[in-house]
mmCIF file with all atom_site columns, C-alpha atoms in Angstrom:
data_model
loop_
_atom_site.group_PDB
_atom_site.id
_atom_site.type_symbol
_atom_site.label_atom_id
_atom_site.label_alt_id
_atom_site.label_comp_id
_atom_site.label_asym_id
_atom_site.label_entity_id
_atom_site.label_seq_id
_atom_site.pdbx_PDB_ins_code
_atom_site.Cartn_x
_atom_site.Cartn_y
_atom_site.Cartn_z
_atom_site.occupancy
_atom_site.B_iso_or_equiv
_atom_site.pdbx_formal_charge
_atom_site.auth_seq_id
_atom_site.auth_comp_id
_atom_site.auth_asym_id
_atom_site.auth_atom_id
_atom_site.pdbx_PDB_model_num
ATOM 1   C CA . MET A 1 1   ? 18.263 -130.684 -86.369  1.00 43.00 ? 1   MET A CA 1
ATOM 2   C CA . GLU A 1 2   ? 17.916 -127.498 -88.422  1.00 49.00 ? 2   GLU A CA 1
ATOM 3   C CA . LYS A 1 3   ? 20.553 -126.872 -91.048  1.00 51.00 ? 3   LYS A CA 1
ATOM 4   C CA . PRO A 1 4   ? 22.484 -123.613 -90.550  1.00 53.00 ? 4   PRO A CA 1
ATOM 5   C CA . LYS A 1 5   ? 21.656 -120.822 -92.997  1.00 66.00 ? 5   LYS A CA 1
ATOM 6   C CA . LYS A 1 6   ? 24.183 -120.279 -95.793  1.00 84.00 ? 6   LYS A CA 1
ATOM 7   C CA . CYS A 1 7   ? 24.305 -116.499 -95.423  1.00 94.00 ? 7   CYS A CA 1
ATOM 8   C CA . LYS A 1 8   ? 22.080 -113.465 -94.959  1.00 97.00 ? 8   LYS A CA 1
ATOM 9   C CA . VAL A 1 9   ? 20.912 -111.991 -98.274  1.00 98.00 ? 9   VAL A CA 1
ATOM 10  C CA . LEU A 1 10  ? 19.041 -108.737 -98.806  1.00 98.00 ? 10  LEU A CA 1
ATOM 11  C CA . LEU A 1 11  ? 16.981 -108.758 -102.001 1.00 98.00 ? 11  LEU A CA 1
ATOM 12  C CA . VAL A 1 12  ? 16.036 -105.247 -103.173 1.00 98.00 ? 12  VAL A CA 1
ATOM 13  C CA . ASP A 1 13  ? 13.573 -104.909 -106.050 1.00 96.00 ? 13  ASP A CA 1
ATOM 14  C CA . ASP A 1 14  ? 10.469 -102.815 -106.634 1.00 95.00 ? 14  ASP A CA 1
ATOM 15  C CA . GLU A 1 15  ? 8.742  -105.632 -108.582 1.00 95.00 ? 15  GLU A CA 1
ATOM 16  C CA . ASP A 1 16  ? 6.723  -107.449 -105.912 1.00 96.00 ? 16  ASP A CA 1
ATOM 17  C CA . ILE A 1 17  ? 6.239  -110.718 -107.814 1.00 96.00 ? 17  ILE A CA 1
ATOM 18  C CA . PHE A 1 18  ? 9.926  -111.025 -108.748 1.00 95.00 ? 18  PHE A CA 1
ATOM 19  C CA . ARG A 1 19  ? 11.116 -110.077 -105.246 1.00 96.00 ? 19  ARG A CA 1
ATOM 20  C CA . GLU A 1 20  ? 8.778  -112.484 -103.440 1.00 97.00 ? 20  GLU A CA 1
ATOM 21  C CA . ALA A 1 21  ? 9.365  -115.414 -105.818 1.00 96.00 ? 21  ALA A CA 1
ATOM 22  C CA . THR A 1 22  ? 13.134 -114.990 -105.736 1.00 97.00 ? 22  THR A CA 1
ATOM 23  C CA . ALA A 1 23  ? 13.145 -114.615 -101.946 1.00 97.00 ? 23  ALA A CA 1
ATOM 24  C CA . ARG A 1 24  ? 11.195 -117.884 -101.628 1.00 97.00 ? 24  ARG A CA 1
ATOM 25  C CA . GLN A 1 25  ? 13.633 -119.700 -103.923 1.00 96.00 ? 25  GLN A CA 1
ATOM 26  C CA . LEU A 1 26  ? 16.609 -118.426 -101.925 1.00 96.00 ? 26  LEU A CA 1
ATOM 27  C CA . ALA A 1 27  ? 15.009 -119.330 -98.583  1.00 96.00 ? 27  ALA A CA 1
ATOM 28  C CA . VAL A 1 28  ? 14.222 -122.868 -99.766  1.00 95.00 ? 28  VAL A CA 1
ATOM 29  C CA . ARG A 1 29  ? 17.914 -123.238 -100.627 1.00 94.00 ? 29  ARG A CA 1
ATOM 30  C CA . GLY A 1 30  ? 19.018 -122.311 -97.127  1.00 94.00 ? 30  GLY A CA 1
ATOM 31  C CA . PHE A 1 31  ? 19.633 -118.568 -97.299  1.00 96.00 ? 31  PHE A CA 1
ATOM 32  C CA . ALA A 1 32  ? 18.357 -116.173 -94.630  1.00 96.00 ? 32  ALA A CA 1
ATOM 33  C CA . VAL A 1 33  ? 16.511 -113.666 -96.808  1.00 97.00 ? 33  VAL A CA 1
ATOM 34  C CA . GLN A 1 34  ? 15.439 -110.102 -96.118  1.00 98.00 ? 34  GLN A CA 1
ATOM 35  C CA . THR A 1 35  ? 13.592 -108.051 -98.713  1.00 98.00 ? 35  THR A CA 1
ATOM 36  C CA . ALA A 1 36  ? 13.116 -104.386 -99.485  1.00 98.00 ? 36  ALA A CA 1
ATOM 37  C CA . ASN A 1 37  ? 11.067 -102.738 -102.217 1.00 97.00 ? 37  ASN A CA 1
ATOM 38  C CA . CYS A 1 38  ? 13.151 -99.551  -102.481 1.00 97.00 ? 38  CYS A CA 1
ATOM 39  C CA . GLY A 1 39  ? 16.594 -98.132  -101.860 1.00 97.00 ? 39  GLY A CA 1
ATOM 40  C CA . GLU A 1 40  ? 15.599 -96.262  -98.710  1.00 97.00 ? 40  GLU A CA 1
ATOM 41  C CA . ALA A 1 41  ? 14.226 -99.430  -97.066  1.00 97.00 ? 41  ALA A CA 1
ATOM 42  C CA . ALA A 1 42  ? 17.360 -101.326 -98.110  1.00 98.00 ? 42  ALA A CA 1
ATOM 43  C CA . LEU A 1 43  ? 19.619 -98.752  -96.451  1.00 98.00 ? 43  LEU A CA 1
ATOM 44  C CA . GLU A 1 44  ? 17.603 -98.993  -93.237  1.00 98.00 ? 44  GLU A CA 1
ATOM 45  C CA . LEU A 1 45  ? 18.135 -102.774 -93.178  1.00 97.00 ? 45  LEU A CA 1
ATOM 46  C CA . VAL A 1 46  ? 21.848 -102.424 -93.958  1.00 98.00 ? 46  VAL A CA 1
ATOM 47  C CA . ARG A 1 47  ? 22.173 -100.042 -90.992  1.00 97.00 ? 47  ARG A CA 1
ATOM 48  C CA . ASN A 1 48  ? 20.098 -102.033 -88.495  1.00 96.00 ? 48  ASN A CA 1
ATOM 49  C CA . ASP A 1 49  ? 20.445 -105.699 -89.507  1.00 95.00 ? 49  ASP A CA 1
ATOM 50  C CA . PRO A 1 50  ? 23.337 -105.914 -91.988  1.00 95.00 ? 50  PRO A CA 1
ATOM 51  C CA . PRO A 1 51  ? 23.194 -108.588 -94.653  1.00 97.00 ? 51  PRO A CA 1
ATOM 52  C CA . GLU A 1 52  ? 26.297 -110.282 -96.009  1.00 97.00 ? 52  GLU A CA 1
ATOM 53  C CA . VAL A 1 53  ? 25.219 -110.024 -99.655  1.00 98.00 ? 53  VAL A CA 1
ATOM 54  C CA . VAL A 1 54  ? 22.786 -107.603 -101.318 1.00 98.00 ? 54  VAL A CA 1
ATOM 55  C CA . VAL A 1 55  ? 21.042 -108.412 -104.599 1.00 98.00 ? 55  VAL A CA 1
ATOM 56  C CA . LEU A 1 56  ? 20.047 -104.973 -105.849 1.00 96.00 ? 56  LEU A CA 1
ATOM 57  C CA . ASP A 1 57  ? 17.851 -103.939 -108.764 1.00 94.00 ? 57  ASP A CA 1
ATOM 58  C CA . GLN A 1 58  ? 19.315 -101.126 -110.836 1.00 90.00 ? 58  GLN A CA 1
ATOM 59  C CA . GLU A 1 59  ? 16.074 -99.516  -112.033 1.00 89.00 ? 59  GLU A CA 1
ATOM 60  C CA . MET A 1 60  ? 13.786 -98.514  -109.172 1.00 90.00 ? 60  MET A CA 1
ATOM 61  C CA . PRO A 1 61  ? 11.576 -95.501  -108.552 1.00 89.00 ? 61  PRO A CA 1
ATOM 62  C CA . GLY A 1 62  ? 12.911 -93.128  -105.933 1.00 90.00 ? 62  GLY A CA 1
ATOM 63  C CA . MET A 1 63  ? 16.507 -93.908  -105.072 1.00 92.00 ? 63  MET A CA 1
ATOM 64  C CA . HIS A 1 64  ? 18.167 -95.502  -108.108 1.00 90.00 ? 64  HIS A CA 1
ATOM 65  C CA . GLY A 1 65  ? 20.126 -98.741  -107.670 1.00 91.00 ? 65  GLY A CA 1
ATOM 66  C CA . SER A 1 66  ? 23.469 -97.006  -108.338 1.00 90.00 ? 66  SER A CA 1
ATOM 67  C CA . GLU A 1 67  ? 22.825 -94.464  -105.587 1.00 94.00 ? 67  GLU A CA 1
ATOM 68  C CA . THR A 1 68  ? 21.630 -97.207  -103.236 1.00 96.00 ? 68  THR A CA 1
ATOM 69  C CA . PHE A 1 69  ? 24.818 -99.180  -103.960 1.00 96.00 ? 69  PHE A CA 1
ATOM 70  C CA . ILE A 1 70  ? 27.063 -96.199  -103.118 1.00 94.00 ? 70  ILE A CA 1
ATOM 71  C CA . ASN A 1 71  ? 25.199 -95.637  -99.846  1.00 97.00 ? 71  ASN A CA 1
ATOM 72  C CA . ILE A 1 72  ? 25.353 -99.335  -98.907  1.00 97.00 ? 72  ILE A CA 1
ATOM 73  C CA . LYS A 1 73  ? 29.137 -99.259  -99.337  1.00 95.00 ? 73  LYS A CA 1
ATOM 74  C CA . ARG A 1 74  ? 29.371 -96.093  -97.198  1.00 96.00 ? 74  ARG A CA 1
ATOM 75  C CA . ILE A 1 75  ? 27.400 -97.750  -94.407  1.00 96.00 ? 75  ILE A CA 1
ATOM 76  C CA . ASN A 1 76  ? 29.121 -101.134 -94.609  1.00 95.00 ? 76  ASN A CA 1
ATOM 77  C CA . PRO A 1 77  ? 32.049 -101.426 -97.062  1.00 94.00 ? 77  PRO A CA 1
ATOM 78  C CA . LEU A 1 78  ? 32.324 -105.204 -96.599  1.00 94.00 ? 78  LEU A CA 1
ATOM 79  C CA . VAL A 1 79  ? 28.802 -105.982 -97.814  1.00 96.00 ? 79  VAL A CA 1
ATOM 80  C CA . GLU A 1 80  ? 28.995 -107.497 -101.298 1.00 97.00 ? 80  GLU A CA 1
ATOM 81  C CA . VAL A 1 81  ? 26.482 -106.188 -103.845 1.00 97.00 ? 81  VAL A CA 1
ATOM 82  C CA . ILE A 1 82  ? 25.207 -107.989 -106.934 1.00 96.00 ? 82  ILE A CA 1
ATOM 83  C CA . MET A 1 83  ? 23.387 -105.633 -109.295 1.00 93.00 ? 83  MET A CA 1
ATOM 84  C CA . LEU A 1 84  ? 20.394 -106.727 -111.391 1.00 92.00 ? 84  LEU A CA 1
ATOM 85  C CA . THR A 1 85  ? 19.074 -104.958 -114.450 1.00 85.00 ? 85  THR A CA 1
ATOM 86  C CA . GLY A 1 86  ? 16.601 -105.429 -117.240 1.00 80.00 ? 86  GLY A CA 1
ATOM 87  C CA . ASN A 1 87  ? 18.539 -102.995 -119.437 1.00 74.00 ? 87  ASN A CA 1
ATOM 88  C CA . THR A 1 88  ? 21.690 -103.756 -121.371 1.00 60.00 ? 88  THR A CA 1
ATOM 89  C CA . SER A 1 89  ? 23.864 -100.797 -120.412 1.00 65.00 ? 89  SER A CA 1
ATOM 90  C CA . VAL A 1 90  ? 27.377 -102.166 -120.715 1.00 68.00 ? 90  VAL A CA 1
ATOM 91  C CA . ASP A 1 91  ? 28.929 -98.793  -119.815 1.00 75.00 ? 91  ASP A CA 1
ATOM 92  C CA . ASN A 1 92  ? 26.908 -98.611  -116.603 1.00 75.00 ? 92  ASN A CA 1
ATOM 93  C CA . ALA A 1 93  ? 27.798 -102.201 -115.702 1.00 73.00 ? 93  ALA A CA 1
ATOM 94  C CA . ILE A 1 94  ? 31.501 -101.520 -116.209 1.00 77.00 ? 94  ILE A CA 1
ATOM 95  C CA . HIS A 1 95  ? 31.281 -98.324  -114.159 1.00 80.00 ? 95  HIS A CA 1
ATOM 96  C CA . LEU A 1 96  ? 29.568 -100.111 -111.254 1.00 81.00 ? 96  LEU A CA 1
ATOM 97  C CA . MET A 1 97  ? 32.039 -103.003 -111.380 1.00 82.00 ? 97  MET A CA 1
ATOM 98  C CA . GLN A 1 98  ? 34.879 -100.466 -111.142 1.00 86.00 ? 98  GLN A CA 1
ATOM 99  C CA . GLN A 1 99  ? 33.168 -98.961  -108.083 1.00 87.00 ? 99  GLN A CA 1
ATOM 100 C CA . GLY A 1 100 ? 33.106 -102.318 -106.356 1.00 89.00 ? 100 GLY A CA 1
ATOM 101 C CA . THR A 1 101 ? 29.950 -104.229 -107.190 1.00 92.00 ? 101 THR A CA 1
ATOM 102 C CA . PHE A 1 102 ? 30.578 -107.946 -107.030 1.00 94.00 ? 102 PHE A CA 1
ATOM 103 C CA . ASP A 1 103 ? 28.764 -108.659 -110.283 1.00 92.00 ? 103 ASP A CA 1
ATOM 104 C CA . TYR A 1 104 ? 26.103 -107.387 -112.645 1.00 89.00 ? 104 TYR A CA 1
ATOM 105 C CA . LEU A 1 105 ? 23.382 -109.788 -113.827 1.00 90.00 ? 105 LEU A CA 1
ATOM 106 C CA . MET A 1 106 ? 20.684 -109.381 -116.458 1.00 87.00 ? 106 MET A CA 1
ATOM 107 C CA . LYS A 1 107 ? 16.995 -110.029 -115.809 1.00 88.00 ? 107 LYS A CA 1
ATOM 108 C CA . PRO A 1 108 ? 15.385 -112.425 -116.204 1.00 88.00 ? 108 PRO A CA 1
ATOM 109 C CA . ILE A 1 109 ? 17.909 -114.189 -114.018 1.00 90.00 ? 109 ILE A CA 1
ATOM 110 C CA . ASN A 1 110 ? 18.697 -117.865 -113.917 1.00 92.00 ? 110 ASN A CA 1
ATOM 111 C CA . ILE A 1 111 ? 18.222 -118.877 -110.270 1.00 93.00 ? 111 ILE A CA 1
ATOM 112 C CA . ASP A 1 112 ? 21.184 -121.277 -110.365 1.00 94.00 ? 112 ASP A CA 1
ATOM 113 C CA . GLU A 1 113 ? 23.457 -118.513 -111.668 1.00 95.00 ? 113 GLU A CA 1
ATOM 114 C CA . LEU A 1 114 ? 22.195 -116.166 -108.953 1.00 96.00 ? 114 LEU A CA 1
ATOM 115 C CA . LEU A 1 115 ? 22.819 -118.797 -106.265 1.00 95.00 ? 115 LEU A CA 1
ATOM 116 C CA . TYR A 1 116 ? 26.351 -119.326 -107.537 1.00 95.00 ? 116 TYR A CA 1
ATOM 117 C CA . LYS A 1 117 ? 27.029 -115.553 -107.541 1.00 96.00 ? 117 LYS A CA 1
ATOM 118 C CA . ILE A 1 118 ? 25.629 -115.130 -104.018 1.00 97.00 ? 118 ILE A CA 1
ATOM 119 C CA . GLU A 1 119 ? 27.810 -117.944 -102.691 1.00 96.00 ? 119 GLU A CA 1
ATOM 120 C CA . ASP A 1 120 ? 30.845 -116.462 -104.458 1.00 96.00 ? 120 ASP A CA 1
ATOM 121 C CA . ALA A 1 121 ? 30.101 -113.004 -103.072 1.00 96.00 ? 121 ALA A CA 1
ATOM 122 C CA . HIS A 1 122 ? 29.713 -114.449 -99.576  1.00 96.00 ? 122 HIS A CA 1
ATOM 123 C CA . THR A 1 123 ? 33.080 -116.189 -99.886  1.00 95.00 ? 123 THR A CA 1
ATOM 124 C CA . ARG A 1 124 ? 34.725 -112.915 -100.969 1.00 95.00 ? 124 ARG A CA 1
ATOM 125 C CA . LYS A 1 125 ? 33.132 -111.089 -98.020  1.00 94.00 ? 125 LYS A CA 1
ATOM 126 C CA . GLN A 1 126 ? 34.500 -113.671 -95.599  1.00 93.00 ? 126 GLN A CA 1
ATOM 127 C CA . LEU A 1 127 ? 37.989 -113.383 -97.120  1.00 93.00 ? 127 LEU A CA 1
ATOM 128 C CA . ASN A 1 128 ? 37.881 -109.585 -96.931  1.00 91.00 ? 128 ASN A CA 1
ATOM 129 C CA . GLU A 1 129 ? 36.800 -109.748 -93.280  1.00 89.00 ? 129 GLU A CA 1
ATOM 130 C CA . LYS A 1 130 ? 39.797 -111.959 -92.483  1.00 90.00 ? 130 LYS A CA 1
ATOM 131 C CA . LYS A 1 131 ? 42.132 -109.455 -94.180  1.00 87.00 ? 131 LYS A CA 1
ATOM 132 C CA . ARG A 1 132 ? 40.968 -106.566 -92.007  1.00 81.00 ? 132 ARG A CA 1
ATOM 133 C CA . PRO A 1 133 ? 43.606 -105.421 -89.495  1.00 75.00 ? 133 PRO A CA 1
ATOM 134 C CA . ASP A 1 134 ? 41.130 -105.553 -86.591  1.00 69.00 ? 134 ASP A CA 1
ATOM 135 C CA . ASN A 1 135 ? 40.629 -109.292 -87.240  1.00 56.00 ? 135 ASN A CA 1
ATOM 136 C CA . ALA A 1 136 ? 44.325 -110.191 -87.117  1.00 49.00 ? 136 ALA A CA 1
ATOM 137 C CA . ALA A 1 137 ? 45.103 -112.763 -84.445  1.00 46.00 ? 137 ALA A CA 1
#
């Protein structure tokens, strides 16, 4: 019998090798993984096949991660977003956390830390869904 998937994760990163390797590691650990190589593709997936958690690279050509994050929240406010960056911009991290990102992780990431953050973000999403007035019993 197949084990149920933990949650649906959208991994958005323009670095092919990182995106594909991380997606494989998440899938092996039971997550249903979608991938996108840019902000525009990520928004299309959020509209048409919404993930529960998005792992989003900050620095991408085209639509920047911050702009992608804002648009994801407009489309689906309950989706939790974990930002990734290779830069150490503490001010930017604080700003994004104040806007509602779940967390902000530095590359290279530790896969166990990422797994923990995804599971935490998924738990918060489930709690927020239960708090919504339209879900009251």
